[in-house]
CSV table of C-alpha atoms in Angstrom, one decimal:
chain,number,residue,atom,x,y,z
A,1,UNK,CA,7.3,-12.4,-6.3
A,2,UNK,CA,9.8,-9.8,-6.4
A,3,UNK,CA,8.2,-6.0,-5.9
A,4,UNK,CA,9.1,-5.0,-9.1
A,5,UNK,CA,7.4,-8.1,-10.5
A,6,UNK,CA,4.6,-6.8,-8.5
A,7,UNK,CA,3.5,-4.3,-10.0
A,8,UNK,CA,4.3,-5.5,-13.6
A,9,UNK,CA,0.4,-7.2,-12.6
A,10,UNK,CA,-1.0,-4.9,-10.6
A,11,UNK,CA,-3.3,-3.1,-12.8
A,12,UNK,CA,-1.6,-0.1,-13.1
A,13,UNK,CA,-3.5,1.1,-16.8
A,14,UNK,CA,-6.4,2.7,-15.0
A,15,UNK,CA,-4.2,4.8,-13.2
A,16,UNK,CA,-2.6,5.7,-16.4
A,17,UNK,CA,-6.1,6.5,-18.2
A,18,UNK,CA,-6.1,8.6,-16.0
A,19,UNK,CA,-4.2,10.6,-17.4
A,20,UNK,CA,-1.5,13.4,-15.7
A,21,UNK,CA,-2.5,15.1,-13.5
A,22,UNK,CA,-2.9,19.0,-14.2
A,23,UNK,CA,-0.2,19.9,-11.3
A,24,UNK,CA,1.7,17.5,-9.7
A,25,UNK,CA,4.4,19.7,-7.5
A,26,UNK,CA,3.2,18.3,-5.0
A,27,UNK,CA,5.3,15.0,-4.8
A,28,UNK,CA,7.8,17.0,-4.6
A,29,UNK,CA,6.9,18.8,-1.4
A,30,UNK,CA,5.0,16.1,0.3
A,31,UNK,CA,8.4,15.1,1.8
A,32,UNK,CA,7.3,17.9,4.6
A,33,UNK,CA,3.9,16.7,5.2
A,34,UNK,CA,4.1,13.2,7.1
A,35,UNK,CA,1.2,13.5,8.5
A,36,UNK,CA,-0.5,12.4,4.8
A,37,UNK,CA,2.3,9.3,4.1
A,38,UNK,CA,0.8,8.0,8.7
A,39,UNK,CA,-2.2,8.2,6.7
A,40,UNK,CA,-1.1,6.0,3.9
A,41,UNK,CA,0.7,3.9,6.5
A,42,UNK,CA,-2.2,2.8,7.7
A,43,UNK,CA,-4.1,1.7,4.8
A,44,UNK,CA,-1.0,-0.6,4.0
A,45,UNK,CA,-0.8,-2.2,7.7
A,46,UNK,CA,-4.4,-3.3,6.5
A,47,UNK,CA,-2.9,-4.8,2.7
A,48,UNK,CA,-1.2,-7.0,5.0
A,49,UNK,CA,-4.7,-8.3,6.0
A,50,UNK,CA,-6.9,-6.9,3.8
A,51,UNK,CA,-6.7,-9.5,0.8
A,52,UNK,CA,-8.4,-6.9,-1.1
A,53,UNK,CA,-6.5,-4.1,-1.2
A,54,UNK,CA,-4.1,-4.5,-4.5
A,55,UNK,CA,-1.7,-2.2,-4.2
A,56,UNK,CA,-2.1,2.0,-2.9
A,57,UNK,CA,-0.6,4.5,-5.1
A,58,UNK,CA,1.2,7.9,-3.4
A,59,UNK,CA,0.5,11.8,-5.3
A,60,UNK,CA,-1.3,10.7,-8.8
A,61,UNK,CA,-4.4,13.2,-8.9
A,62,UNK,CA,-5.6,12.1,-5.0
A,63,UNK,CA,-3.4,12.5,-1.7
A,64,UNK,CA,-3.6,8.5,-2.3
A,65,UNK,CA,-5.3,6.0,-4.8
A,66,UNK,CA,-6.2,2.7,-3.3
A,67,UNK,CA,-6.3,-0.2,-6.4
A,68,UNK,CA,-8.7,-3.0,-5.3
A,69,UNK,CA,-8.6,-6.8,-6.6
A,70,UNK,CA,-11.6,-6.6,-9.3
A,71,UNK,CA,-10.3,-3.0,-11.0
A,72,UNK,CA,-12.5,-0.6,-8.3
A,73,UNK,CA,-10.2,2.8,-7.3
A,74,UNK,CA,-10.6,5.0,-4.7
A,75,UNK,CA,-9.4,8.1,-4.9
A,76,UNK,CA,-8.6,10.3,-0.9
A,77,UNK,CA,-8.0,13.4,0.0
A,78,UNK,CA,-5.9,14.1,3.3
A,79,UNK,CA,-7.3,17.5,4.8
A,80,UNK,CA,-5.2,17.8,8.7
A,81,UNK,CA,-6.6,20.8,10.1
A,82,UNK,CA,-5.4,22.4,13.2
A,83,UNK,CA,-7.6,22.0,16.8
A,84,UNK,CA,-7.4,26.1,16.9
A,85,UNK,CA,-9.9,27.1,13.4
A,86,UNK,CA,-12.4,24.2,14.9
A,87,UNK,CA,-14.5,21.5,12.5
A,88,UNK,CA,-15.1,22.0,8.5
A,89,UNK,CA,-17.9,24.1,7.1
A,90,UNK,CA,-19.9,22.8,4.0
A,91,UNK,CA,-18.5,25.7,2.2
A,92,UNK,CA,-14.6,25.6,3.5
A,93,UNK,CA,-14.9,22.1,3.1
A,94,UNK,CA,-16.1,22.6,-0.5
A,95,UNK,CA,-12.7,25.0,-1.3
A,96,UNK,CA,-10.4,24.3,1.1
A,97,UNK,CA,-11.1,20.9,2.3
A,98,UNK,CA,-10.4,19.5,-0.9
A,99,UNK,CA,-14.7,18.3,-1.9
A,100,UNK,CA,-14.4,20.2,-5.2
A,101,UNK,CA,-10.8,19.4,-6.5
A,102,UNK,CA,-11.8,15.2,-5.6
A,103,UNK,CA,-15.2,15.6,-7.3
A,104,UNK,CA,-12.6,16.3,-10.9
A,105,UNK,CA,-10.5,14.4,-10.2
A,106,UNK,CA,-13.6,12.0,-9.9
A,107,UNK,CA,-14.6,13.0,-13.6
A,108,UNK,CA,-11.9,11.6,-15.4
A,109,UNK,CA,-12.6,7.7,-13.6
A,110,UNK,CA,-16.9,7.9,-12.9
A,111,UNK,CA,-18.2,4.5,-12.4
A,112,UNK,CA,-14.8,2.4,-11.3
A,113,UNK,CA,-14.0,4.4,-9.3
A,114,UNK,CA,-15.2,5.7,-5.4
A,115,UNK,CA,-13.9,8.8,-3.3
A,116,UNK,CA,-13.1,9.7,0.1
A,117,UNK,CA,-11.8,12.9,2.5
A,118,UNK,CA,-10.1,12.0,4.9
A,119,UNK,CA,-9.8,14.9,7.9
A,120,UNK,CA,-9.5,14.9,12.5
A,121,UNK,CA,-10.6,18.7,12.3
A,122,UNK,CA,-15.0,17.5,12.1
A,123,UNK,CA,-17.4,18.7,10.6
A,124,UNK,CA,-19.7,21.4,11.7
A,125,UNK,CA,-23.0,20.8,12.2
A,126,UNK,CA,-26.8,22.3,11.3
A,127,UNK,CA,-29.2,22.0,8.3
A,128,UNK,CA,-27.3,21.9,5.2
A,129,UNK,CA,-24.1,21.8,6.9
A,130,UNK,CA,-20.7,19.2,6.5
A,131,UNK,CA,-21.6,17.0,9.3
A,132,UNK,CA,-25.4,16.5,7.4
A,133,UNK,CA,-23.2,15.6,4.9
A,134,UNK,CA,-21.5,13.3,5.2
A,135,UNK,CA,-25.1,11.9,7.1
A,136,UNK,CA,-26.3,11.8,3.8
A,137,UNK,CA,-23.8,10.4,1.7
A,138,UNK,CA,-23.4,7.5,4.1
A,139,UNK,CA,-28.3,7.3,4.4
A,140,UNK,CA,-27.7,7.8,0.5
A,141,UNK,CA,-24.6,4.4,0.0
A,142,UNK,CA,-27.0,2.1,2.4
A,143,UNK,CA,-29.9,2.7,0.0
A,144,UNK,CA,-32.1,4.7,3.5
A,145,UNK,CA,-35.4,6.3,2.3
A,146,UNK,CA,-35.6,9.5,1.1
A,147,UNK,CA,-31.1,9.7,1.0
A,148,UNK,CA,-32.1,10.9,-3.1
A,149,UNK,CA,-33.0,13.6,-2.3
A,150,UNK,CA,-31.0,14.4,0.5
A,151,UNK,CA,-27.7,14.2,-1.7
A,152,UNK,CA,-30.5,15.7,-5.1
A,153,UNK,CA,-30.5,19.3,-2.3
A,154,UNK,CA,-26.8,19.4,-1.9
A,155,UNK,CA,-26.3,18.6,-5.1
A,156,UNK,CA,-27.4,21.8,-5.5
A,157,UNK,CA,-25.7,24.1,-3.0
A,158,UNK,CA,-22.2,22.9,-4.2
A,159,UNK,CA,-22.5,23.8,-7.1
A,160,UNK,CA,-23.3,26.4,-6.6
A,161,UNK,CA,-20.2,26.5,-4.2
A,162,UNK,CA,-18.3,25.5,-7.9
A,163,UNK,CA,-19.8,27.6,-9.7
A,164,UNK,CA,-18.6,30.3,-7.4
A,165,UNK,CA,-15.2,29.9,-6.7
A,166,UNK,CA,-14.6,29.3,-10.7
A,167,UNK,CA,-15.8,32.9,-10.9
A,168,UNK,CA,-13.7,34.5,-8.2
A,169,UNK,CA,-11.0,32.4,-9.3
A,170,UNK,CA,-12.3,33.2,-13.3
A,171,UNK,CA,-11.7,37.6,-11.1
A,172,UNK,CA,-9.0,37.3,-9.1
A,173,UNK,CA,-7.0,36.2,-12.6
A,174,UNK,CA,-7.4,39.8,-14.2
A,175,UNK,CA,-5.2,42.8,-15.6
A,176,UNK,CA,-3.2,43.9,-11.6
A,177,UNK,CA,-5.5,40.9,-9.8
A,178,UNK,CA,-7.9,43.3,-9.1
A,179,UNK,CA,-11.2,42.9,-10.2
A,180,UNK,CA,-12.5,45.4,-12.6
A,181,UNK,CA,-15.3,47.6,-11.6
A,182,UNK,CA,-17.1,46.0,-14.7
A,183,UNK,CA,-16.1,42.8,-13.0
A,184,UNK,CA,-18.0,43.2,-9.7
A,185,UNK,CA,-20.6,44.5,-11.2
A,186,UNK,CA,-21.3,41.6,-13.5
A,187,UNK,CA,-20.4,39.7,-9.7
A,188,UNK,CA,-23.1,41.6,-8.2
A,189,UNK,CA,-25.9,40.3,-11.4
A,190,UNK,CA,-25.1,37.4,-10.5
A,191,UNK,CA,-27.4,36.5,-8.4
A,192,UNK,CA,-30.3,37.3,-11.0
A,193,UNK,CA,-28.3,35.3,-13.4
A,194,UNK,CA,-29.3,32.4,-11.3
A,195,UNK,CA,-31.7,31.7,-12.0
A,196,UNK,CA,-31.2,31.3,-15.9
A,197,UNK,CA,-28.4,29.3,-14.8
A,198,UNK,CA,-31.2,26.2,-13.9
A,199,UNK,CA,-32.3,26.2,-16.8
A,200,UNK,CA,-28.7,25.8,-18.7
A,201,UNK,CA,-28.3,21.7,-20.0
A,202,UNK,CA,-24.9,22.1,-18.9
A,203,UNK,CA,-25.3,23.3,-14.7
A,204,UNK,CA,-27.9,21.0,-15.1
A,205,UNK,CA,-25.7,18.1,-16.8
A,206,UNK,CA,-23.5,19.5,-13.7
A,207,UNK,CA,-25.1,19.0,-10.8
A,208,UNK,CA,-26.4,15.8,-11.6
A,209,UNK,CA,-22.5,14.6,-12.2
A,210,UNK,CA,-22.0,15.8,-8.3
A,211,UNK,CA,-25.2,13.8,-7.3
A,212,UNK,CA,-23.4,10.9,-8.5
A,213,UNK,CA,-20.2,11.9,-6.8
A,214,UNK,CA,-21.9,12.4,-3.8
A,215,UNK,CA,-23.0,9.1,-3.9
A,216,UNK,CA,-19.9,7.6,-4.0
A,217,UNK,CA,-18.4,10.0,-1.9
A,218,UNK,CA,-16.8,8.9,2.5
A,219,UNK,CA,-16.3,11.5,4.9
A,220,UNK,CA,-14.7,10.2,7.3
A,221,UNK,CA,-13.9,12.9,10.1
A,222,UNK,CA,-12.4,11.3,13.4
A,223,UNK,CA,-8.3,10.6,12.2
A,224,UNK,CA,-6.3,11.0,14.9
A,225,UNK,CA,-4.8,14.4,14.8
A,226,UNK,CA,-0.5,15.6,14.0
A,227,UNK,CA,0.1,14.4,17.4
A,228,UNK,CA,-0.5,10.6,18.3
A,229,UNK,CA,-1.4,9.6,14.8
A,230,UNK,CA,1.8,7.5,14.6
A,231,UNK,CA,1.0,6.6,18.1
A,232,UNK,CA,-2.2,5.2,17.3
A,233,UNK,CA,-0.8,3.1,13.8
A,234,UNK,CA,1.1,1.7,15.9
A,235,UNK,CA,-0.2,0.3,18.5
A,236,UNK,CA,-4.0,0.3,17.1
A,237,UNK,CA,-3.0,-0.7,13.3
A,238,UNK,CA,1.0,-2.0,13.5
A,239,UNK,CA,0.4,-4.7,16.6
A,240,UNK,CA,-2.4,-6.1,15.6
A,241,UNK,CA,-2.0,-6.4,12.0
A,242,UNK,CA,1.7,-8.5,13.4
A,243,UNK,CA,-0.2,-10.9,15.3
A,244,UNK,CA,-2.9,-11.9,12.9
A,245,UNK,CA,1.0,-13.0,10.8
A,246,UNK,CA,1.9,-14.6,13.3
A,247,UNK,CA,4.7,-12.5,14.3
A,248,UNK,CA,5.5,-10.6,17.6
A,249,UNK,CA,3.9,-7.6,18.2
A,250,UNK,CA,6.9,-6.1,20.3
A,251,UNK,CA,8.2,-5.4,16.3
A,252,UNK,CA,5.8,-3.1,15.6
A,253,UNK,CA,7.9,0.1,15.6
A,254,UNK,CA,10.5,-0.9,14.1
A,255,UNK,CA,8.3,-2.1,11.5
A,256,UNK,CA,6.6,0.7,11.1
A,257,UNK,CA,9.6,3.5,11.5
A,258,UNK,CA,11.4,1.2,8.3
A,259,UNK,CA,7.4,1.5,6.6
A,260,UNK,CA,7.1,4.9,7.0
A,261,UNK,CA,10.8,6.1,4.9
A,262,UNK,CA,9.3,4.0,2.5
A,263,UNK,CA,6.2,6.0,1.4
A,264,UNK,CA,8.1,9.1,1.8
A,265,UNK,CA,9.8,8.2,-0.8
A,266,UNK,CA,6.5,7.0,-2.6
A,267,UNK,CA,5.0,10.3,-2.3
A,268,UNK,CA,8.8,12.3,-2.9
A,269,UNK,CA,9.4,10.5,-6.8
A,270,UNK,CA,11.8,13.0,-7.9
A,271,UNK,CA,11.4,12.3,-11.9
A,272,UNK,CA,8.0,14.2,-12.1
A,273,UNK,CA,8.7,16.7,-15.0
A,274,UNK,CA,4.6,17.2,-15.9
A,275,UNK,CA,4.3,16.6,-19.9
A,276,UNK,CA,1.0,18.4,-21.5
A,277,UNK,CA,-1.3,16.8,-23.2
A,278,UNK,CA,-0.4,18.3,-26.3
A,279,UNK,CA,2.5,17.8,-26.3
A,280,UNK,CA,1.2,13.5,-26.1
A,281,UNK,CA,-1.4,14.2,-28.7
A,282,UNK,CA,2.0,15.6,-31.2
A,283,UNK,CA,4.1,12.3,-29.9
A,284,UNK,CA,4.0,10.0,-32.1
A,285,UNK,CA,5.3,7.8,-29.9
A,286,UNK,CA,2.9,7.3,-27.9
A,287,UNK,CA,3.9,4.0,-26.5
A,288,UNK,CA,6.9,5.0,-24.6
A,289,UNK,CA,5.0,8.9,-23.9
A,290,UNK,CA,3.1,5.6,-21.6
A,291,UNK,CA,5.9,2.9,-20.8
A,292,UNK,CA,6.7,6.4,-18.9
A,293,UNK,CA,3.7,7.2,-17.1
A,294,UNK,CA,3.5,3.0,-15.4
A,295,UNK,CA,6.9,3.5,-15.3
A,296,UNK,CA,5.7,7.6,-13.4
A,297,UNK,CA,2.4,5.4,-11.5
A,298,UNK,CA,4.2,2.3,-10.8
A,299,UNK,CA,8.0,4.2,-8.4
A,300,UNK,CA,4.5,6.0,-6.3
A,301,UNK,CA,2.9,2.5,-6.2
A,302,UNK,CA,3.4,0.6,-2.9
A,303,UNK,CA,1.7,-3.0,-3.2
A,304,UNK,CA,1.4,-5.5,-0.4
A,305,UNK,CA,5.2,-7.0,-1.2
A,306,UNK,CA,6.7,-3.4,-0.2
A,307,UNK,CA,5.0,-3.9,2.9
A,308,UNK,CA,6.7,-6.9,3.8
A,309,UNK,CA,9.3,-6.2,3.2
A,310,UNK,CA,8.9,-3.4,6.5
A,311,UNK,CA,8.4,-6.4,8.2
A,312,UNK,CA,11.6,-6.2,10.4
A,313,UNK,CA,12.1,-7.7,13.7
A,314,UNK,CA,15.0,-6.4,16.5
A,315,UNK,CA,15.9,-10.3,16.8
A,316,UNK,CA,17.9,-12.3,14.9
A,317,UNK,CA,18.7,-15.4,17.4
A,318,UNK,CA,17.0,-16.5,20.3
A,319,UNK,CA,13.6,-16.7,18.2
A,320,UNK,CA,11.4,-20.4,19.9
A,321,UNK,CA,11.7,-22.6,16.7
A,322,UNK,CA,7.9,-23.2,17.4
A,323,UNK,CA,5.0,-23.3,18.8
A,324,UNK,CA,2.7,-26.6,18.1
A,325,UNK,CA,4.6,-29.4,18.9
A,326,UNK,CA,7.7,-30.4,15.8
A,327,UNK,CA,7.8,-34.7,16.0
A,328,UNK,CA,10.3,-36.4,13.5
A,329,UNK,CA,7.5,-36.8,10.7
A,330,UNK,CA,10.3,-39.4,8.9
A,331,UNK,CA,10.5,-43.0,9.0
A,332,UNK,CA,14.5,-42.8,10.3
A,333,UNK,CA,15.6,-45.7,8.8
A,334,UNK,CA,14.7,-45.5,5.5
A,335,UNK,CA,14.7,-40.7,4.7
A,336,UNK,CA,16.7,-39.8,2.2
A,337,UNK,CA,17.4,-37.0,4.7
A,338,UNK,CA,19.2,-40.1,6.8
A,339,UNK,CA,20.8,-42.5,3.8
A,340,UNK,CA,22.4,-39.3,2.8
A,341,UNK,CA,23.8,-38.2,6.0
A,342,UNK,CA,24.8,-41.2,6.9
A,343,UNK,CA,26.4,-41.3,3.6
A,344,UNK,CA,28.4,-37.4,3.9
A,345,UNK,CA,30.0,-39.4,7.9
A,346,UNK,CA,27.7,-38.4,10.1
A,347,UNK,CA,26.8,-40.1,13.1
A,348,UNK,CA,23.9,-41.3,14.8
A,349,UNK,CA,23.6,-37.6,17.2
A,350,UNK,CA,23.7,-35.2,13.7
A,351,UNK,CA,21.3,-37.5,12.1
A,352,UNK,CA,18.9,-37.4,14.3
A,353,UNK,CA,19.0,-34.2,15.1
A,354,UNK,CA,19.2,-33.2,11.4
A,355,UNK,CA,15.5,-34.7,11.6
A,356,UNK,CA,13.9,-33.5,14.5
A,357,UNK,CA,15.6,-29.9,13.1
A,358,UNK,CA,13.8,-30.1,9.3
A,359,UNK,CA,9.9,-31.6,12.0
A,360,UNK,CA,11.2,-28.1,13.4
A,361,UNK,CA,10.5,-26.2,10.2
A,362,UNK,CA,8.0,-27.9,8.9
A,363,UNK,CA,6.0,-27.0,11.7
A,364,UNK,CA,7.5,-23.4,12.2
A,365,UNK,CA,6.6,-22.9,8.6
A,366,UNK,CA,3.2,-24.1,8.9
A,367,UNK,CA,3.0,-21.3,11.2
A,368,UNK,CA,5.3,-18.7,9.2
A,369,UNK,CA,2.5,-18.6,6.5
A,370,UNK,CA,0.2,-16.9,6.0
A,371,UNK,CA,-2.1,-18.4,3.1
A,372,UNK,CA,-1.7,-14.6,1.5
A,373,UNK,CA,-0.6,-14.6,-2.5
A,374,UNK,CA,3.0,-13.9,-1.7
A,375,UNK,CA,3.2,-17.3,-0.3
A,376,UNK,CA,5.4,-19.7,-1.7
A,377,UNK,CA,7.4,-16.5,-3.8
A,378,UNK,CA,9.2,-16.6,-0.2
A,379,UNK,CA,9.7,-20.4,0.4
A,380,UNK,CA,10.9,-19.7,-2.8
A,381,UNK,CA,13.2,-17.1,-2.0
A,382,UNK,CA,14.6,-18.5,1.0
A,383,UNK,CA,14.6,-21.7,-1.0
A,384,UNK,CA,16.9,-20.0,-3.0
A,385,UNK,CA,18.7,-18.0,-0.5
A,386,UNK,CA,19.6,-21.3,1.8
A,387,UNK,CA,20.8,-23.5,-0.9
A,388,UNK,CA,22.4,-21.1,-2.3
A,389,UNK,CA,24.9,-20.7,0.8
A,390,UNK,CA,24.9,-24.8,1.3
A,391,UNK,CA,26.7,-25.0,-1.5
A,392,UNK,CA,29.0,-22.1,-0.2
A,393,UNK,CA,29.2,-24.8,2.3
A,394,UNK,CA,30.6,-27.6,-0.4
A,395,UNK,CA,32.4,-25.9,-2.5
A,396,UNK,CA,34.8,-25.2,0.2
A,397,UNK,CA,34.7,-29.0,1.6
A,398,UNK,CA,34.0,-31.1,-0.9
A,399,UNK,CA,37.8,-31.2,-1.7
A,400,UNK,CA,38.1,-33.8,1.0
A,401,UNK,CA,37.5,-37.1,0.1
A,402,UNK,CA,34.3,-37.4,3.6
A,403,UNK,CA,33.2,-33.9,3.2
A,404,UNK,CA,29.4,-34.4,4.9
A,405,UNK,CA,31.0,-34.2,8.9
A,406,UNK,CA,33.0,-30.3,7.5
A,407,UNK,CA,29.9,-29.4,4.7
A,408,UNK,CA,27.6,-29.8,7.9
A,409,UNK,CA,29.4,-27.7,10.6
A,410,UNK,CA,30.6,-24.8,8.0
A,411,UNK,CA,26.7,-24.8,7.2
A,412,UNK,CA,25.5,-24.3,10.5
A,413,UNK,CA,28.1,-21.3,10.8
A,414,UNK,CA,27.3,-19.7,6.9
A,415,UNK,CA,22.9,-19.9,7.4
A,416,UNK,CA,21.8,-16.2,9.5
A,417,UNK,CA,19.3,-14.4,8.7
A,418,UNK,CA,21.9,-11.7,8.4
A,419,UNK,CA,23.7,-13.6,6.1
A,420,UNK,CA,20.0,-14.2,3.8
A,421,UNK,CA,20.6,-11.0,1.6
A,422,UNK,CA,17.2,-8.9,2.3
A,423,UNK,CA,14.4,-9.2,5.8
A,424,UNK,CA,12.3,-11.5,5.4
A,425,UNK,CA,8.3,-11.0,6.8
A,426,UNK,CA,8.5,-14.5,9.9
A,427,UNK,CA,11.2,-13.7,12.4
A,428,UNK,CA,13.4,-17.0,11.6
A,429,UNK,CA,16.1,-18.5,14.1
A,430,UNK,CA,19.5,-19.9,12.6
A,431,UNK,CA,17.7,-22.7,13.0
A,432,UNK,CA,15.7,-22.6,11.7
A,433,UNK,CA,17.6,-22.2,8.5
A,434,UNK,CA,19.1,-25.4,9.3
A,435,UNK,CA,16.1,-27.1,9.2
A,436,UNK,CA,15.0,-25.6,5.6
A,437,UNK,CA,18.2,-27.0,4.7
A,438,UNK,CA,17.8,-30.4,5.7
A,439,UNK,CA,14.8,-30.8,3.9
A,440,UNK,CA,15.8,-29.5,1.0
A,441,UNK,CA,18.5,-32.0,0.9
A,442,UNK,CA,15.8,-34.9,2.0
A,443,UNK,CA,14.1,-33.0,-1.8
A,444,UNK,CA,17.7,-34.1,-3.3
A,445,UNK,CA,18.5,-29.7,-3.5
A,446,UNK,CA,21.2,-30.5,-0.9
A,447,UNK,CA,23.2,-33.3,-0.8
A,448,UNK,CA,26.7,-34.7,1.9
A,449,UNK,CA,28.4,-36.5,-0.3
A,450,UNK,CA,28.4,-37.8,-3.6
A,451,UNK,CA,25.7,-38.2,-5.3
A,452,UNK,CA,23.7,-42.1,-5.3
A,453,UNK,CA,21.5,-43.9,-6.1
A,454,UNK,CA,18.4,-43.5,-3.2
A,455,UNK,CA,15.2,-46.4,-3.0
A,456,UNK,CA,12.9,-45.6,-3.3
A,457,UNK,CA,11.4,-45.6,0.6
């Protein structure tokens, strides 16, 4: 399955329902933030071995959004912090740590989403501090008694921070960028007004929303620092994933270094012109507008196929054909492969070798397949490319009266992984491809002579 076709089946509509991000300049500057890309890489690697992850979308409302099967979304905010600045306090986590921003984005998605803050900096301990908040969020999600009361307390605290932050932003927008004397007096009187806010229905609704948000928020504070996140992802994530896929973990670094630029490209997305909601509502061609939004999301979205296409091998030959015992699985006297090769003039040694290579291919594919949805598409694509090269070999040799021997010789030189036109997620030896060609011959898709009637055997 091609990446573009797969994206057409991925549920991009829930992301488009969020609308255009209010600010979209992030995608233009994310090429500088390699750390965020490396955090996304960890999710992409997990997508190889976790079937429930459908796709990852970069820089859409949050740093990235994970789409799961069934339509659920996880909005993730990544915050790197140098060790010298210490752990996040609750107030810092709300403002500079992205919690309030994440809350605003969650309000667009609501019940269909969960949220996560990912950081390397740790959380400040103590009463009503960030570490206690993370624990309360985890407790309420696991259904522990008393956790809802803790979340309600933190909800009140965070809403107070949110209202103060909005007041600060409003004050800073005053003429000259400074707080006027009148505004400063109003801010000093705000302590008394907090009592009235408790009775304000809008504030009460905001506090209820905040509690709902915290009940689906996860805070992870143990990410690797910038200095060795690459090594961590390669050794702890990519290498085990390759082993699970039946590949050589020696290729982990090469695969990771191929994946990362793909993520950076999705993060950049050069077509990042913001479109206002007013322009959208006034535009009679809204369907075209929505199509543009879907295309934009698609450019920022990475699917399992995108990631699998990054699984390169440093070896194009010298691969062991299979670790399974491969023995001929066909009747040497009656198989279609044998009859067709004999009709093409190939001798008994070449015929026996073809039968054995076909058997090796069947055993190898049993190891290569991952039982993920993309297996059938990968095999179909590989068959099409091998059949195309076989057609080239036939075109070169067919003018001769008996061309099977020459076609077989030329086919052996053409069938090489580097000539397939793309990287496949499995380590292929040229003899794998020749074995597949003989399998296609048995399926009557490749001939070594003029076609003739084959008896069922």
